Coordinates of N, CA, C and O in Angstrom, one line a residue:
M1 N 15.0 22.6 2.0 CA 14.2 23.8 3.2 C 15.3 24.4 4.1 O 15.8 23.2 4.1
P2 N 15.2 24.8 5.0 CA 16.1 25.4 5.6 C 15.6 25.2 6.8 O 14.7 24.3 7.4
R3 N 16.4 24.5 8.1 CA 16.3 23.8 9.2 C 16.0 25.0 10.3 O 16.4 26.3 9.9
T4 N 15.1 24.8 11.0 CA 14.1 25.8 11.9 C 14.6 25.4 13.0 O 14.1 23.8 13.3
P5 N 14.2 26.0 14.6 CA 14.2 26.0 15.7 C 13.5 24.3 15.8 O 13.5 23.9 16.5
A6 N 11.7 25.3 15.6 CA 10.9 24.6 16.1 C 11.3 22.3 15.2 O 10.5 21.7 15.9
R7 N 11.8 23.1 14.0 CA 11.5 21.3 13.2 C 13.0 21.0 13.8 O 12.6 19.3 14.1
E8 N 14.0 21.5 14.4 CA 15.0 20.9 15.1 C 14.1 20.0 16.5 O 14.9 18.4 16.8
V9 N 13.7 20.9 17.2 CA 13.1 20.9 18.5 C 11.8 19.6 18.1 O 12.0 18.1 18.6
F10 N 10.8 19.4 17.2 CA 10.3 18.1 16.9 C 10.9 17.1 16.4 O 10.5 15.9 17.0
A11 N 12.2 17.4 15.8 CA 13.4 16.0 15.1 C 13.8 15.4 16.2 O 13.9 14.1 16.6
A12 N 14.3 16.3 17.2 CA 14.9 15.8 18.6 C 13.7 14.8 19.6 O 14.4 13.9 20.0
N13 N 12.7 15.5 19.2 CA 11.9 14.7 20.3 C 11.6 13.7 19.1 O 11.4 12.3 20.6
I14 N 11.3 13.5 18.6 CA 10.7 12.0 18.1 C 11.3 11.1 17.9 O 11.2 9.9 18.5
R15 N 12.9 11.9 17.7 CA 14.2 10.4 17.5 C 14.3 9.8 19.0 O 14.6 8.5 19.5
R16 N 14.2 10.8 20.4 CA 14.3 10.8 21.3 C 13.3 10.0 21.8 O 13.7 8.8 22.6
L17 N 12.0 9.7 21.6 CA 11.2 9.1 22.3 C 11.2 8.0 21.4 O 11.0 6.7 21.9
R18 N 12.1 7.7 20.1 CA 11.2 6.5 19.9 C 12.5 5.2 20.2 O 12.4 4.7 20.1
T19 N 13.7 6.2 20.3 CA 14.8 5.7 20.4 C 14.8 4.9 22.6 O 15.6 3.6 22.6
A20 N 13.9 5.8 23.4 CA 14.0 5.4 24.2 C 12.4 4.2 24.6 O 12.7 3.9 25.3
A21 N 12.2 4.1 23.6 CA 10.8 3.4 23.6 C 11.7 1.6 22.7 O 10.6 0.9 23.1
G22 N 12.5 1.9 22.0 CA 13.4 0.5 21.6 C 12.3 -0.1 20.5 O 12.9 -1.1 20.0
W23 N 12.5 0.8 19.3 CA 11.6 1.1 18.6 C 12.1 1.4 17.5 O 13.8 2.7 17.5
T24 N 12.8 0.7 16.3 CA 13.6 1.0 14.7 C 12.3 2.2 13.9 O 11.1 2.1 14.4
Q25 N 13.3 2.9 13.2 CA 12.3 3.7 12.6 C 11.6 3.1 11.6 O 10.4 3.7 11.5
E26 N 11.6 1.7 10.9 CA 10.7 1.5 10.8 C 9.3 0.2 10.9 O 8.0 0.7 10.4
Q27 N 10.0 0.1 12.7 CA 8.2 -0.1 13.3 C 7.3 1.5 13.4 O 6.4 1.8 13.3
L28 N 8.1 2.6 14.0 CA 7.2 3.9 13.8 C 6.9 4.1 12.9 O 5.5 4.5 13.0
A29 N 7.7 3.8 11.3 CA 7.1 4.3 9.9 C 5.5 3.6 10.3 O 4.3 4.1 9.8
E30 N 5.4 2.5 10.2 CA 4.4 1.6 10.5 C 3.3 2.2 11.3 O 2.4 2.1 10.9
A31 N 3.5 2.6 12.2 CA 2.8 2.7 13.7 C 2.4 3.7 13.0 O 1.0 4.2 13.2
V32 N 2.6 4.6 12.7 CA 2.5 6.3 12.3 C 2.0 6.0 10.8 O 0.7 6.8 9.8
G33 N 1.6 5.5 10.1 CA 1.8 5.4 8.6 C 2.1 6.3 7.2 O 1.6 6.7 6.8
V34 N 3.0 6.6 7.7 CA 4.3 6.6 6.6 C 5.8 6.3 6.2 O 5.8 5.1 6.8
D35 N 6.1 6.6 5.1 CA 6.8 5.8 4.5 C 8.6 6.3 5.1 O 8.2 7.5 5.7
L36 N 9.1 5.0 5.3 CA 10.5 4.9 6.0 C 11.4 6.1 5.7 O 11.5 6.8 6.7
R37 N 11.6 6.7 4.9 CA 12.5 7.7 4.2 C 11.8 9.2 4.5 O 12.0 10.0 4.6
Y38 N 10.2 9.0 4.2 CA 9.4 10.0 5.1 C 9.8 10.7 6.5 O 10.3 11.6 6.9
L39 N 10.2 9.6 7.5 CA 10.0 9.8 8.5 C 11.3 10.0 8.9 O 11.8 10.9 9.5
Q40 N 12.7 9.5 8.4 CA 13.9 9.7 8.5 C 14.6 11.2 7.6 O 15.0 11.7 8.7
R41 N 13.9 12.0 7.9 CA 13.5 13.1 6.9 C 13.2 13.8 7.9 O 13.6 14.9 8.0
L42 N 12.1 13.9 8.6 CA 11.7 14.2 9.8 C 12.8 14.0 10.9 O 13.1 14.8 11.4
E43 N 12.9 13.2 11.2 CA 14.3 12.6 12.2 C 15.2 14.0 12.0 O 16.0 14.2 12.7
S44 N 15.5 13.6 10.1 CA 16.6 14.8 10.6 C 16.7 16.3 10.2 O 17.4 16.9 10.5
G45 N 15.5 16.5 10.6 CA 15.1 17.8 10.8 C 15.1 18.2 9.4 O 15.0 19.8 9.5
V46 N 15.1 17.7 8.5 CA 15.5 18.1 6.9 C 13.7 18.7 6.6 O 13.4 19.5 5.9
I47 N 12.6 17.7 6.9 CA 10.8 18.5 6.4 C 10.2 18.6 7.7 O 10.8 18.5 8.9
D48 N 9.5 19.7 7.5 CA 8.0 19.4 8.9 C 7.0 18.2 8.3 O 6.8 18.0 7.3
A49 N 6.9 18.5 10.0 CA 5.5 17.5 10.1 C 4.5 18.4 9.6 O 4.2 19.0 9.8
K50 N 3.2 17.8 8.8 CA 1.7 18.2 8.4 C 1.7 17.8 9.6 O 1.9 17.0 10.4
L51 N 0.7 18.9 10.3 CA 0.0 18.8 11.4 C -1.2 18.0 11.9 O -1.0 17.2 12.5
S52 N -1.7 17.4 10.8 CA -2.4 16.1 10.6 C -1.6 14.8 11.2 O -1.8 14.0 12.1
L53 N 0.0 14.7 11.3 CA 0.8 13.9 11.5 C 1.3 13.6 13.3 O 1.1 12.6 13.6
L54 N 1.3 14.8 13.4 CA 1.5 15.6 15.0 C 0.8 14.4 16.1 O 1.0 13.6 16.7
D55 N -1.1 14.3 15.6 CA -2.0 13.4 16.4 C -1.0 12.4 16.8 O -1.0 11.4 17.2
R56 N -0.8 10.9 15.4 CA -0.3 10.3 15.4 C 1.0 9.8 16.2 O 0.6 8.9 16.5
F57 N 1.9 10.4 15.9 CA 2.9 10.5 16.3 C 2.6 10.4 18.1 O 3.0 9.8 18.6
A58 N 1.9 11.2 18.7 CA 0.8 11.0 20.2 C 0.8 10.3 20.4 O 1.3 9.4 21.7
S59 N -0.5 9.5 19.5 CA -0.9 8.3 19.9 C 0.2 7.2 20.0 O -0.2 6.4 20.8
A60 N 1.0 7.4 18.5 CA 1.7 6.2 19.0 C 2.8 5.9 20.2 O 3.1 5.1 20.4
F61 N 3.5 7.3 20.6 CA 4.4 7.3 21.6 C 3.5 7.5 23.2 O 3.8 7.2 23.7
E62 N 2.2 7.5 23.1 CA 0.9 7.3 23.9 C 1.5 8.6 25.4 O 1.8 8.8 26.4
V63 N 1.7 9.7 24.6 CA 2.6 11.0 25.1 C 1.3 12.5 24.6 O 0.3 12.4 23.6
D64 N 1.2 13.4 25.3 CA 1.2 15.1 24.5 C 1.1 15.0 23.6 O 2.1 15.3 23.8
L65 N 0.4 16.0 23.2 CA 1.2 17.0 21.9 C 1.9 17.8 22.1 O 2.8 17.6 21.0
R66 N 1.2 18.1 22.8 CA 2.7 19.2 23.6 C 4.1 18.9 23.8 O 5.0 19.1 23.7
E67 N 4.2 17.4 23.8 CA 5.3 16.7 24.6 C 6.5 17.0 23.4 O 7.3 16.1 22.8
L68 N 5.7 16.5 21.7 CA 6.4 16.5 20.1 C 7.1 17.7 20.2 O 7.8 17.6 19.3
V69 N 6.1 18.8 20.8 CA 7.0 20.4 19.5 C 7.6 21.2 21.3 O 8.0 22.3 20.8
V70 N 8.1 20.5 22.6 CA 8.6 21.5 23.4 C 10.0 20.6 23.9 O 9.8 19.2 23.6
A71 N 11.1 21.4 23.4 CA 12.2 20.9 23.8 C 12.5 20.7 25.5 O 11.6 20.7 26.3
G72 N 13.0 19.3 26.1 CA 13.5 18.7 26.4 C 13.1 17.5 26.6 O 12.9 17.0 25.9
R73 N 13.9 16.9 28.3 CA 13.8 15.0 27.4 C 12.6 14.9 27.7 O 12.2 14.9 28.7
L74 N 12.3 13.6 26.8 CA 11.0 13.1 26.9 C 11.4 11.6 26.8 O 12.2 11.2 26.2
V75 N 10.4 11.2 27.5 CA 9.9 10.1 27.9 C 8.5 9.1 27.6 O 7.9 9.2 27.8
P76 N 8.4 8.0 26.2 CA 7.2 7.5 26.0 C 7.0 6.7 27.9 O 7.6 6.5 28.6
R77 N 5.4 7.6 27.8 CA 4.7 6.7 28.8 C 4.5 4.8 29.0 O 5.2 4.2 30.1
R78 N 5.2 3.6 27.3 CA 4.9 2.8 27.9 C 6.5 1.9 26.9 O 5.7 2.5 25.9
P79 N 7.1 2.2 27.3 CA 8.4 1.4 26.1 C 7.8 0.4 25.6 O 7.0 -0.6 26.3
G80 N 8.3 -0.7 24.5 CA 7.9 -1.1 24.0 C 7.4 -1.8 22.3 O 7.6 -0.2 22.0
R81 N 6.8 -2.4 21.8 CA 6.6 -2.0 20.2 C 5.9 -0.8 20.1 O 4.3 -1.0 21.1
P82 N 6.0 -0.1 19.4 CA 4.3 1.1 19.2 C 3.4 0.1 18.7 O 3.1 -0.8 18.1
S83 N 1.9 1.0 19.2 CA 0.4 0.7 19.2 C 0.3 1.0 17.6 O -0.2 2.1 17.9
T84 N -0.1 0.3 16.6 CA -0.5 0.0 15.2 C -1.6 0.6 15.4 O -2.6 1.0 15.2
A85 N -2.8 -0.2 16.5 CA -4.0 -0.1 16.8 C -4.3 1.4 17.1 O -5.5 2.0 17.1
R86 N -3.6 2.0 18.3 CA -3.4 3.4 18.8 C -3.7 4.6 17.3 O -4.0 5.6 17.2
A87 N -2.2 3.9 16.7 CA -1.5 5.0 15.7 C -3.1 4.5 14.3 O -3.5 5.6 14.1
A88 N -3.8 3.4 14.5 CA -4.5 3.6 13.3 C -5.4 4.3 13.7 O -6.8 5.0 13.1
A89 N -6.1 4.2 15.1 CA -7.2 4.9 15.4 C -7.3 6.6 15.4 O -7.9 7.3 14.7
A90 N -6.0 6.9 15.3 CA -6.0 8.7 14.9 C -5.7 8.8 13.8 O -6.0 10.2 13.3
R91 N -5.6 8.0 13.0 CA -5.6 8.3 11.4 C -7.1 8.2 10.7 O -7.2 8.9 10.2
K92 N -7.8 8.0 11.6 CA -9.7 7.8 11.1 C -9.8 9.3 11.2 O -9.9 9.9 12.1
P93 N -10.8 9.9 10.5 CA -11.1 11.0 10.3 C -12.1 11.1 11.2 O -13.3 10.6 11.9
A94 N -12.6 12.3 12.2 CA -14.2 12.3 13.3 C -15.1 12.4 12.9 O -15.4 12.9 11.7
K95 N -16.4 11.9 13.2 CA -17.2 11.5 12.9 C -18.1 13.3 13.0 O -18.1 13.8 14.3

C-alpha cells in the first residue's frame, strides 16, 4: 500500500505522542487494544488506521481526535503510563 500524506501525518503524530509520554510501543498497543505488529505498521506509515481506532488512540493520549490527524508538534496532556481504563472505555460500543 503506498504511503499517503494523511497516513504519514497520523504515523508521525502517534509516534510523537507516544515518545513524548515515555511509552513503549508495547504499552501503547496494549492500551489501545491492538497487536504490537499492527501498531508498528501504523507508526511506520505502512498501513491506515481503521476509523474505529482513532477514538481509542485519542482516549489513550487524552487528546482531541483532531490532534491525531493534523500536522504539527503535539504533546500529550498527561505524561506517564497509558491509561488502559480510558482506552478500554473507548472500545465499548455506545448504547
